[in-house]
Amino acid sequence: MPDARDASPYDALLLLSFGGPEGPDDVVPFLENVTRGRGIPKERLKEVGQHYFLFGGVSPINDQNRALLDALRKDFAEHGLDLPVYWGNRNWAPYLTDTLREMVGDGRRRVLVLATSAYASYSGCRQYRENLADALAALEAEGLELPKIDKLRHYFNHPGFLEPMIDGVIRSLAELDEDVRDGAHIAFSTHSIPTASADTSGTVEDHGDGGAYVRQHLDVAKLIAEAVRERTGVDHPWQLVYQSRSGAPHIPWLEPDICDHLEERHAAGVPAMVIAPIGFVSDHMEVLYDLDTEAKAKAEELGLPMRRSATVGADPRFAAAVRELVVERAAVERGQEVTPCALGPLGASHHLCPVGCCPARAPRPAAAGADSPYA
């Protein structure tokens, strides 16, 4: 077993997230960052930004990342893992390039990256790697010494990610009235993506029929449903559903949509629903709006009792899982034999994204993978 306090050769962990506005004046500039290069008019961005304006123009993701940073630092300190933790975002302050520049100034030369996305997909993995490559290119242009960057493997089936979600579903079921609880169905929800993107997610061997993206989510949903059955004695029917679709209507995206699913289940006579947002690390805007606002309104319109279970967030078990992933990857880099921790038939994901994994929409350099120009 690797030493639980040894992160060498790494000298820092970078929490890499999406970012979000921190006030009404930030909303449109933030959305301009997210949609840069797509030619979307500012007036359209203002319409999209209404989701944020409903919550005072503030995305909850920033405070959730701060809480996760605190949880990681606390866990590392309690377990003797001497590894500083930094935070950078793709689309808002603190920006990734600024954080990497700070890390270089602090003398960090071997950096591990934790992305706030647990599954394989272009937007959930490779796009983060492209952003890392862009940031490294900017630092290179400034004449700075570049750190070597690696990314932690996908953690969708790590017990520390699964256990908080299992508990959340059980708590949500317990909140339902007793006369509808045992008949409740579970909707495991994740972000919809174009079917073409889903089909090419994961390694080349995984491509086709939803790729690794769908298979990994189905694996997680089944693991949670089985755990709920074992702990409650009730076998709740379940389905993987999708939310947060965007883009042109003629392009096929993963379905069914959560609100359509609620209508279909209600028509079939289901007495209650629990929505479990397994595709998201924290209760950010897409959870608050698409589930707690739109899906909740749909359930109320139908008269369908519904509860939404919590995401993992800054749960101490998730922080502990990150520590285990750090120690695991460090041991691999040192050439030690490691037994990765993962539940379910898919097993542990690869440590290094291979060539052809979650290919880009258009060829762009991506760091922290087998095809990285910054090896």
Coordinates of C-alpha atoms in Angstrom, one line a residue:
M1 CA 0.0 0.0 0.0
P2 CA 1.3 3.5 -0.8
D3 CA 2.2 5.8 2.1
A4 CA -1.0 7.8 2.8
R5 CA 1.0 10.9 3.6
D6 CA 3.3 10.8 0.5
A7 CA 2.2 12.9 -2.4
S8 CA 5.6 13.1 -4.1
P9 CA 6.5 13.9 -6.8
Y10 CA 3.6 16.3 -6.7
D11 CA 3.9 19.6 -4.9
A12 CA 0.4 21.0 -5.3
L13 CA -3.2 20.2 -6.1
L14 CA -5.3 22.4 -8.3
L15 CA -9.1 22.4 -8.0
L16 CA -10.2 23.3 -11.5
S17 CA -13.9 24.3 -11.9
F18 CA -16.3 26.0 -14.2
G19 CA -16.7 29.3 -12.4
G20 CA -19.7 31.5 -12.1
P21 CA -20.8 35.2 -11.6
E22 CA -20.7 36.7 -8.2
G23 CA -23.2 39.5 -8.8
P24 CA -25.6 40.9 -11.4
D25 CA -22.9 42.9 -13.2
D26 CA -20.9 39.7 -13.7
V27 CA -23.6 37.7 -15.4
V28 CA -23.3 38.8 -19.1
P29 CA -19.5 39.0 -19.0
F30 CA -19.4 35.5 -17.5
L31 CA -21.7 34.2 -20.2
E32 CA -19.6 35.9 -22.9
N33 CA -16.6 33.9 -21.5
V34 CA -18.6 30.6 -21.6
T35 CA -19.8 31.2 -25.2
R36 CA -16.8 32.9 -26.6
G37 CA -16.3 32.2 -30.4
R38 CA -20.0 31.2 -30.9
G39 CA -21.2 34.6 -32.0
I40 CA -24.1 34.8 -29.6
P41 CA -25.6 38.3 -29.4
K42 CA -25.5 40.1 -26.0
E43 CA -29.3 40.4 -25.9
R44 CA -29.6 36.6 -26.1
L45 CA -27.0 36.3 -23.3
K46 CA -29.2 38.6 -21.2
E47 CA -32.1 36.3 -21.8
V48 CA -30.1 33.2 -20.8
G49 CA -28.8 35.1 -17.8
Q50 CA -32.3 35.3 -16.3
H51 CA -31.5 32.0 -14.5
Y52 CA -28.8 33.8 -12.6
F53 CA -30.8 37.0 -12.0
L54 CA -33.4 34.9 -10.2
F55 CA -30.7 34.2 -7.7
G56 CA -29.4 37.8 -7.4
G57 CA -26.9 37.2 -10.2
V58 CA -24.8 35.0 -8.0
S59 CA -23.9 31.4 -8.9
P60 CA -23.6 29.1 -5.9
I61 CA -20.7 27.2 -7.4
N62 CA -18.1 29.7 -6.1
D63 CA -19.1 29.3 -2.4
Q64 CA -19.4 25.6 -3.0
N65 CA -15.8 25.5 -4.3
R66 CA -14.6 27.5 -1.3
A67 CA -16.3 25.0 1.0
L68 CA -14.6 22.1 -0.9
L69 CA -11.3 23.8 -0.7
D70 CA -11.7 24.1 3.1
A71 CA -12.8 20.4 3.3
L72 CA -9.7 19.3 1.3
R73 CA -7.3 21.3 3.3
K74 CA -8.8 20.1 6.6
D75 CA -8.7 16.5 5.5
F76 CA -5.1 16.7 4.2
A77 CA -3.9 18.4 7.4
E78 CA -5.7 15.8 9.6
H79 CA -4.1 12.9 7.7
G80 CA -0.6 14.4 7.5
L81 CA -0.7 15.0 3.7
D82 CA 1.4 18.1 3.2
L83 CA 0.1 19.3 -0.1
P84 CA -1.1 22.9 -0.8
V85 CA -4.4 23.3 -2.6
Y86 CA -5.1 26.0 -5.2
W87 CA -8.3 27.0 -7.0
G88 CA -8.7 28.1 -10.6
N89 CA -11.8 28.4 -12.9
R90 CA -12.3 28.1 -16.7
N91 CA -14.8 31.0 -17.0
W92 CA -14.5 33.4 -14.0
A93 CA -12.2 34.6 -11.3
P94 CA -10.0 33.1 -10.0
Y95 CA -9.1 32.4 -13.6
L96 CA -7.0 29.3 -14.4
T97 CA -4.1 31.1 -16.0
D98 CA -3.8 33.5 -13.1
T99 CA -3.8 30.6 -10.6
L100 CA -1.2 28.7 -12.6
R101 CA 0.9 31.9 -12.7
E102 CA 0.6 32.1 -8.9
M103 CA 1.6 28.5 -8.5
V104 CA 4.7 29.0 -10.7
G105 CA 5.6 32.0 -8.6
D106 CA 5.3 29.8 -5.5
G107 CA 7.7 27.3 -7.0
R108 CA 5.2 24.6 -7.8
R109 CA 6.6 22.3 -10.5
R110 CA 4.5 19.1 -10.3
V111 CA 0.8 19.8 -10.2
L112 CA -2.1 17.4 -9.9
V113 CA -5.5 18.6 -11.1
L114 CA -8.9 17.8 -9.6
A115 CA -11.7 18.7 -12.1
T116 CA -15.2 19.2 -10.7
S117 CA -16.6 16.7 -13.2
A118 CA -16.6 13.0 -12.3
Y119 CA -17.3 11.5 -15.7
A120 CA -15.8 11.1 -19.2
S121 CA -17.0 13.5 -21.9
Y122 CA -15.6 16.3 -24.0
S123 CA -17.1 19.0 -21.8
G124 CA -16.4 17.1 -18.6
C125 CA -12.8 16.2 -19.3
R126 CA -11.0 17.1 -22.5
Q127 CA -12.3 20.7 -22.5
Y128 CA -10.7 21.1 -19.1
R129 CA -7.5 19.7 -20.6
E130 CA -7.7 22.2 -23.5
N131 CA -8.1 25.0 -21.0
L132 CA -5.0 23.8 -19.2
A133 CA -3.0 23.8 -22.5
D134 CA -4.2 27.3 -23.2
A135 CA -3.1 28.5 -19.8
L136 CA 0.3 26.8 -20.2
A137 CA 0.7 28.4 -23.6
A138 CA 0.1 31.8 -22.0
L139 CA 2.7 31.3 -19.3
E140 CA 5.1 30.0 -21.9
A141 CA 4.6 33.2 -23.9
E142 CA 5.5 35.1 -20.7
G143 CA 8.8 33.2 -20.5
L144 CA 7.8 31.4 -17.3
E145 CA 9.0 27.9 -16.3
L146 CA 6.1 25.6 -17.0
P147 CA 5.0 23.1 -14.4
K148 CA 4.3 19.4 -15.3
I149 CA 0.5 18.8 -14.9
D150 CA -1.4 15.6 -14.4
K151 CA -5.1 15.1 -14.0
L152 CA -6.7 12.8 -11.4
R153 CA -8.7 10.0 -12.9
H154 CA -12.5 10.0 -13.2
Y155 CA -13.9 9.3 -9.8
F156 CA -17.6 8.6 -10.6
N157 CA -17.4 5.1 -9.0
H158 CA -15.2 5.9 -6.0
P159 CA -16.9 5.0 -2.7
G160 CA -16.3 8.5 -1.3
F161 CA -18.3 9.9 -4.2
L162 CA -21.1 7.3 -4.1
E163 CA -21.7 7.1 -0.4
P164 CA -22.9 10.7 0.1
M165 CA -25.3 10.3 -2.9
I166 CA -26.7 7.0 -1.5
D167 CA -27.4 8.7 1.9
G168 CA -29.0 11.6 0.0
V169 CA -31.4 9.4 -1.8
I170 CA -32.4 7.5 1.4
R171 CA -33.0 10.8 3.2
S172 CA -35.1 12.1 0.3
L173 CA -37.2 8.9 0.4
A174 CA -37.7 9.3 4.1
E175 CA -39.0 12.8 3.6
L176 CA -41.9 11.5 1.4
D177 CA -45.2 10.6 3.1
E178 CA -45.3 7.0 4.2
D179 CA -48.3 6.2 1.9
V180 CA -46.3 7.0 -1.3
R181 CA -42.7 6.3 -0.1
D182 CA -42.4 2.6 -1.1
G183 CA -43.8 3.2 -4.5
A184 CA -41.5 6.2 -5.3
H185 CA -39.4 6.0 -8.5
I186 CA -35.9 7.4 -8.7
A187 CA -34.8 9.7 -11.5
F188 CA -31.0 9.8 -11.7
S189 CA -30.3 13.1 -13.5
T190 CA -27.2 14.3 -15.4
H191 CA -26.4 17.0 -17.9
S192 CA -27.7 16.2 -21.4
I193 CA -25.1 16.4 -24.2
P194 CA -25.3 15.9 -27.9
T195 CA -25.6 12.2 -28.8
A196 CA -22.6 12.6 -31.1
S197 CA -20.5 13.8 -28.2
A198 CA -21.8 11.1 -25.9
D199 CA -21.0 8.4 -28.6
T200 CA -17.3 9.5 -28.7
S201 CA -16.9 9.9 -24.9
G202 CA -14.2 7.9 -23.2
T203 CA -11.4 5.9 -24.9
V204 CA -11.7 4.8 -28.5
E205 CA -12.7 1.3 -27.3
D206 CA -15.7 2.9 -25.4
H207 CA -17.1 4.8 -28.4
G208 CA -20.5 4.1 -29.7
D209 CA -24.0 3.8 -28.2
G210 CA -23.6 6.6 -25.7
G211 CA -19.9 5.9 -25.1
A212 CA -18.4 6.0 -21.6
Y213 CA -20.6 9.0 -20.6
V214 CA -23.8 7.0 -20.6
R215 CA -22.2 3.7 -19.4
Q216 CA -20.6 5.4 -16.4
H217 CA -23.8 7.2 -15.4
L218 CA -25.8 3.9 -15.7
D219 CA -23.1 2.2 -13.6
V220 CA -23.5 4.8 -10.8
A221 CA -27.3 4.8 -10.9
K222 CA -27.4 1.0 -10.6
L223 CA -24.9 1.0 -7.7
I224 CA -26.9 3.6 -5.8
A225 CA -30.2 1.9 -6.5
E226 CA -28.8 -1.4 -5.3
A227 CA -27.4 0.2 -2.1
V228 CA -30.8 1.8 -1.4
R229 CA -32.5 -1.5 -1.8
E230 CA -30.1 -3.2 0.6
R231 CA -30.4 -0.5 3.2
T232 CA -34.2 0.1 3.0
G233 CA -35.5 -3.3 1.9
V234 CA -37.4 -1.6 -0.9
D235 CA -36.6 -2.0 -4.6
H236 CA -37.4 1.4 -6.2
P237 CA -37.7 1.5 -10.0
W238 CA -35.3 4.0 -11.6
Q239 CA -34.2 5.6 -14.8
L240 CA -31.3 7.7 -16.0
V241 CA -32.7 11.1 -17.2
Y242 CA -31.2 14.3 -18.5
Q243 CA -31.4 18.1 -18.0
S244 CA -29.9 21.4 -19.0
R245 CA -30.1 20.9 -22.7
S246 CA -29.0 23.8 -24.8
G247 CA -28.1 24.5 -28.5
A248 CA -29.8 24.1 -31.8
P249 CA -33.1 22.1 -31.6
H250 CA -32.3 20.1 -34.7
I251 CA -29.2 18.5 -33.1
P252 CA -30.0 15.3 -31.2
W253 CA -29.2 15.3 -27.5
L254 CA -29.5 12.7 -24.8
E255 CA -33.1 12.1 -23.6
P256 CA -35.5 11.9 -21.8
D257 CA -35.6 15.4 -20.3
I258 CA -36.4 15.4 -16.6
C259 CA -39.6 17.3 -17.0
D260 CA -40.8 15.0 -19.8
H261 CA -40.0 12.1 -17.5
L262 CA -42.0 13.5 -14.7
E263 CA -45.0 13.8 -17.0
E264 CA -44.6 10.3 -18.3
R265 CA -44.2 8.8 -14.8
H266 CA -47.2 10.7 -13.5
A267 CA -49.3 9.5 -16.4
A268 CA -48.2 5.9 -15.6
G269 CA -49.6 6.3 -12.1
V270 CA -46.3 6.6 -10.1
P271 CA -47.2 8.0 -6.7
A272 CA -43.9 9.9 -6.0
M273 CA -40.5 10.7 -7.4
V274 CA -37.0 11.3 -6.0
I275 CA -34.6 13.2 -8.3
A276 CA -30.9 12.3 -7.7
P277 CA -28.5 14.7 -9.6
I278 CA -25.7 12.2 -9.9
G279 CA -24.0 14.0 -12.8
F280 CA -23.0 17.0 -10.7
V281 CA -20.5 17.5 -7.9
S282 CA -22.3 20.4 -6.2
D283 CA -25.7 22.1 -6.0
H284 CA -24.7 24.7 -8.6
M285 CA -27.0 26.8 -10.9
E286 CA -28.1 23.9 -13.2
V287 CA -29.3 22.0 -10.1
L288 CA -30.9 25.0 -8.5
Y289 CA -32.7 26.2 -11.6
D290 CA -33.4 23.1 -13.7
L291 CA -34.3 20.8 -10.8
D292 CA -35.3 23.0 -7.8
T293 CA -37.1 25.5 -10.0
E294 CA -38.3 24.0 -13.3
A295 CA -38.7 20.3 -12.3
K296 CA -40.2 21.3 -8.9
A297 CA -42.8 23.5 -10.7
K298 CA -43.6 20.7 -13.1
A299 CA -44.1 18.2 -10.2
E300 CA -46.3 20.7 -8.4
E301 CA -48.3 21.3 -11.6
L302 CA -48.9 17.5 -11.9
G303 CA -49.6 17.1 -8.2
L304 CA -46.7 14.6 -8.0
P305 CA -44.9 14.4 -4.7
M306 CA -41.2 15.0 -5.4
R307 CA -38.0 15.3 -3.5
R308 CA -34.5 16.2 -4.7
S309 CA -31.5 14.6 -3.1
A310 CA -28.3 16.4 -2.4
T311 CA -25.1 16.4 -4.4
V312 CA -21.8 15.4 -2.9
G313 CA -20.5 19.0 -2.4
A314 CA -18.0 19.3 0.4
D315 CA -18.9 16.1 2.2
P316 CA -15.9 14.8 4.3
R317 CA -16.1 11.4 2.5
F318 CA -15.5 13.1 -0.8
A319 CA -12.6 15.1 0.6
A320 CA -11.2 11.8 1.8
A321 CA -11.7 10.2 -1.6
V322 CA -9.7 13.1 -3.2
R323 CA -6.9 12.5 -0.8
E324 CA -6.9 8.7 -1.7
L325 CA -6.9 9.6 -5.4
V326 CA -3.9 11.9 -4.9
V327 CA -1.9 9.3 -3.0
E328 CA -2.9 6.6 -5.5
R329 CA -1.7 8.7 -8.5
A330 CA 1.5 9.8 -6.7
A331 CA 2.3 6.1 -6.0
V332 CA 1.7 5.3 -9.7
E333 CA 4.1 8.1 -10.7
R334 CA 6.7 6.7 -8.3
G335 CA 6.4 3.3 -10.0
Q336 CA 4.6 1.5 -7.2
E337 CA 2.0 -1.2 -7.6
V338 CA -1.4 0.2 -6.7
T339 CA -4.9 -1.3 -6.4
P340 CA -7.3 1.5 -7.4
C341 CA -10.4 2.0 -5.3
A342 CA -13.5 1.7 -7.4
L343 CA -16.9 0.0 -7.2
G344 CA -19.0 -1.7 -9.9
P345 CA -18.1 -3.6 -13.0
L346 CA -16.4 -0.7 -14.9
G347 CA -13.6 -0.6 -12.5
A348 CA -11.1 2.3 -12.1
S349 CA -10.6 4.7 -15.0
H350 CA -7.3 5.3 -16.7
H351 CA -4.8 7.7 -15.1
L352 CA -3.7 9.2 -18.5
C353 CA -6.2 10.1 -21.1
P354 CA -5.2 8.3 -24.3
V355 CA -5.1 9.6 -27.8
G356 CA -8.7 9.7 -29.2
C357 CA -10.3 9.9 -25.8
C358 CA -13.3 12.3 -25.8
P359 CA -12.2 14.0 -29.1
A360 CA -12.5 17.7 -29.6
R361 CA -15.1 19.3 -31.8
A362 CA -12.1 20.8 -33.7
P363 CA -8.5 19.9 -33.1
R364 CA -7.0 21.8 -30.2
P365 CA -4.0 21.1 -27.9
A366 CA -4.9 19.5 -24.6
A367 CA -2.6 19.1 -21.6
A368 CA -2.4 16.2 -19.1
G369 CA -3.0 13.4 -21.6
A370 CA -1.1 11.1 -23.9
D371 CA -1.4 13.7 -26.7
S372 CA -0.2 16.7 -24.6
P373 CA 2.3 19.0 -26.1
Y374 CA 3.5 19.7 -22.5
A375 CA 4.6 16.3 -21.5

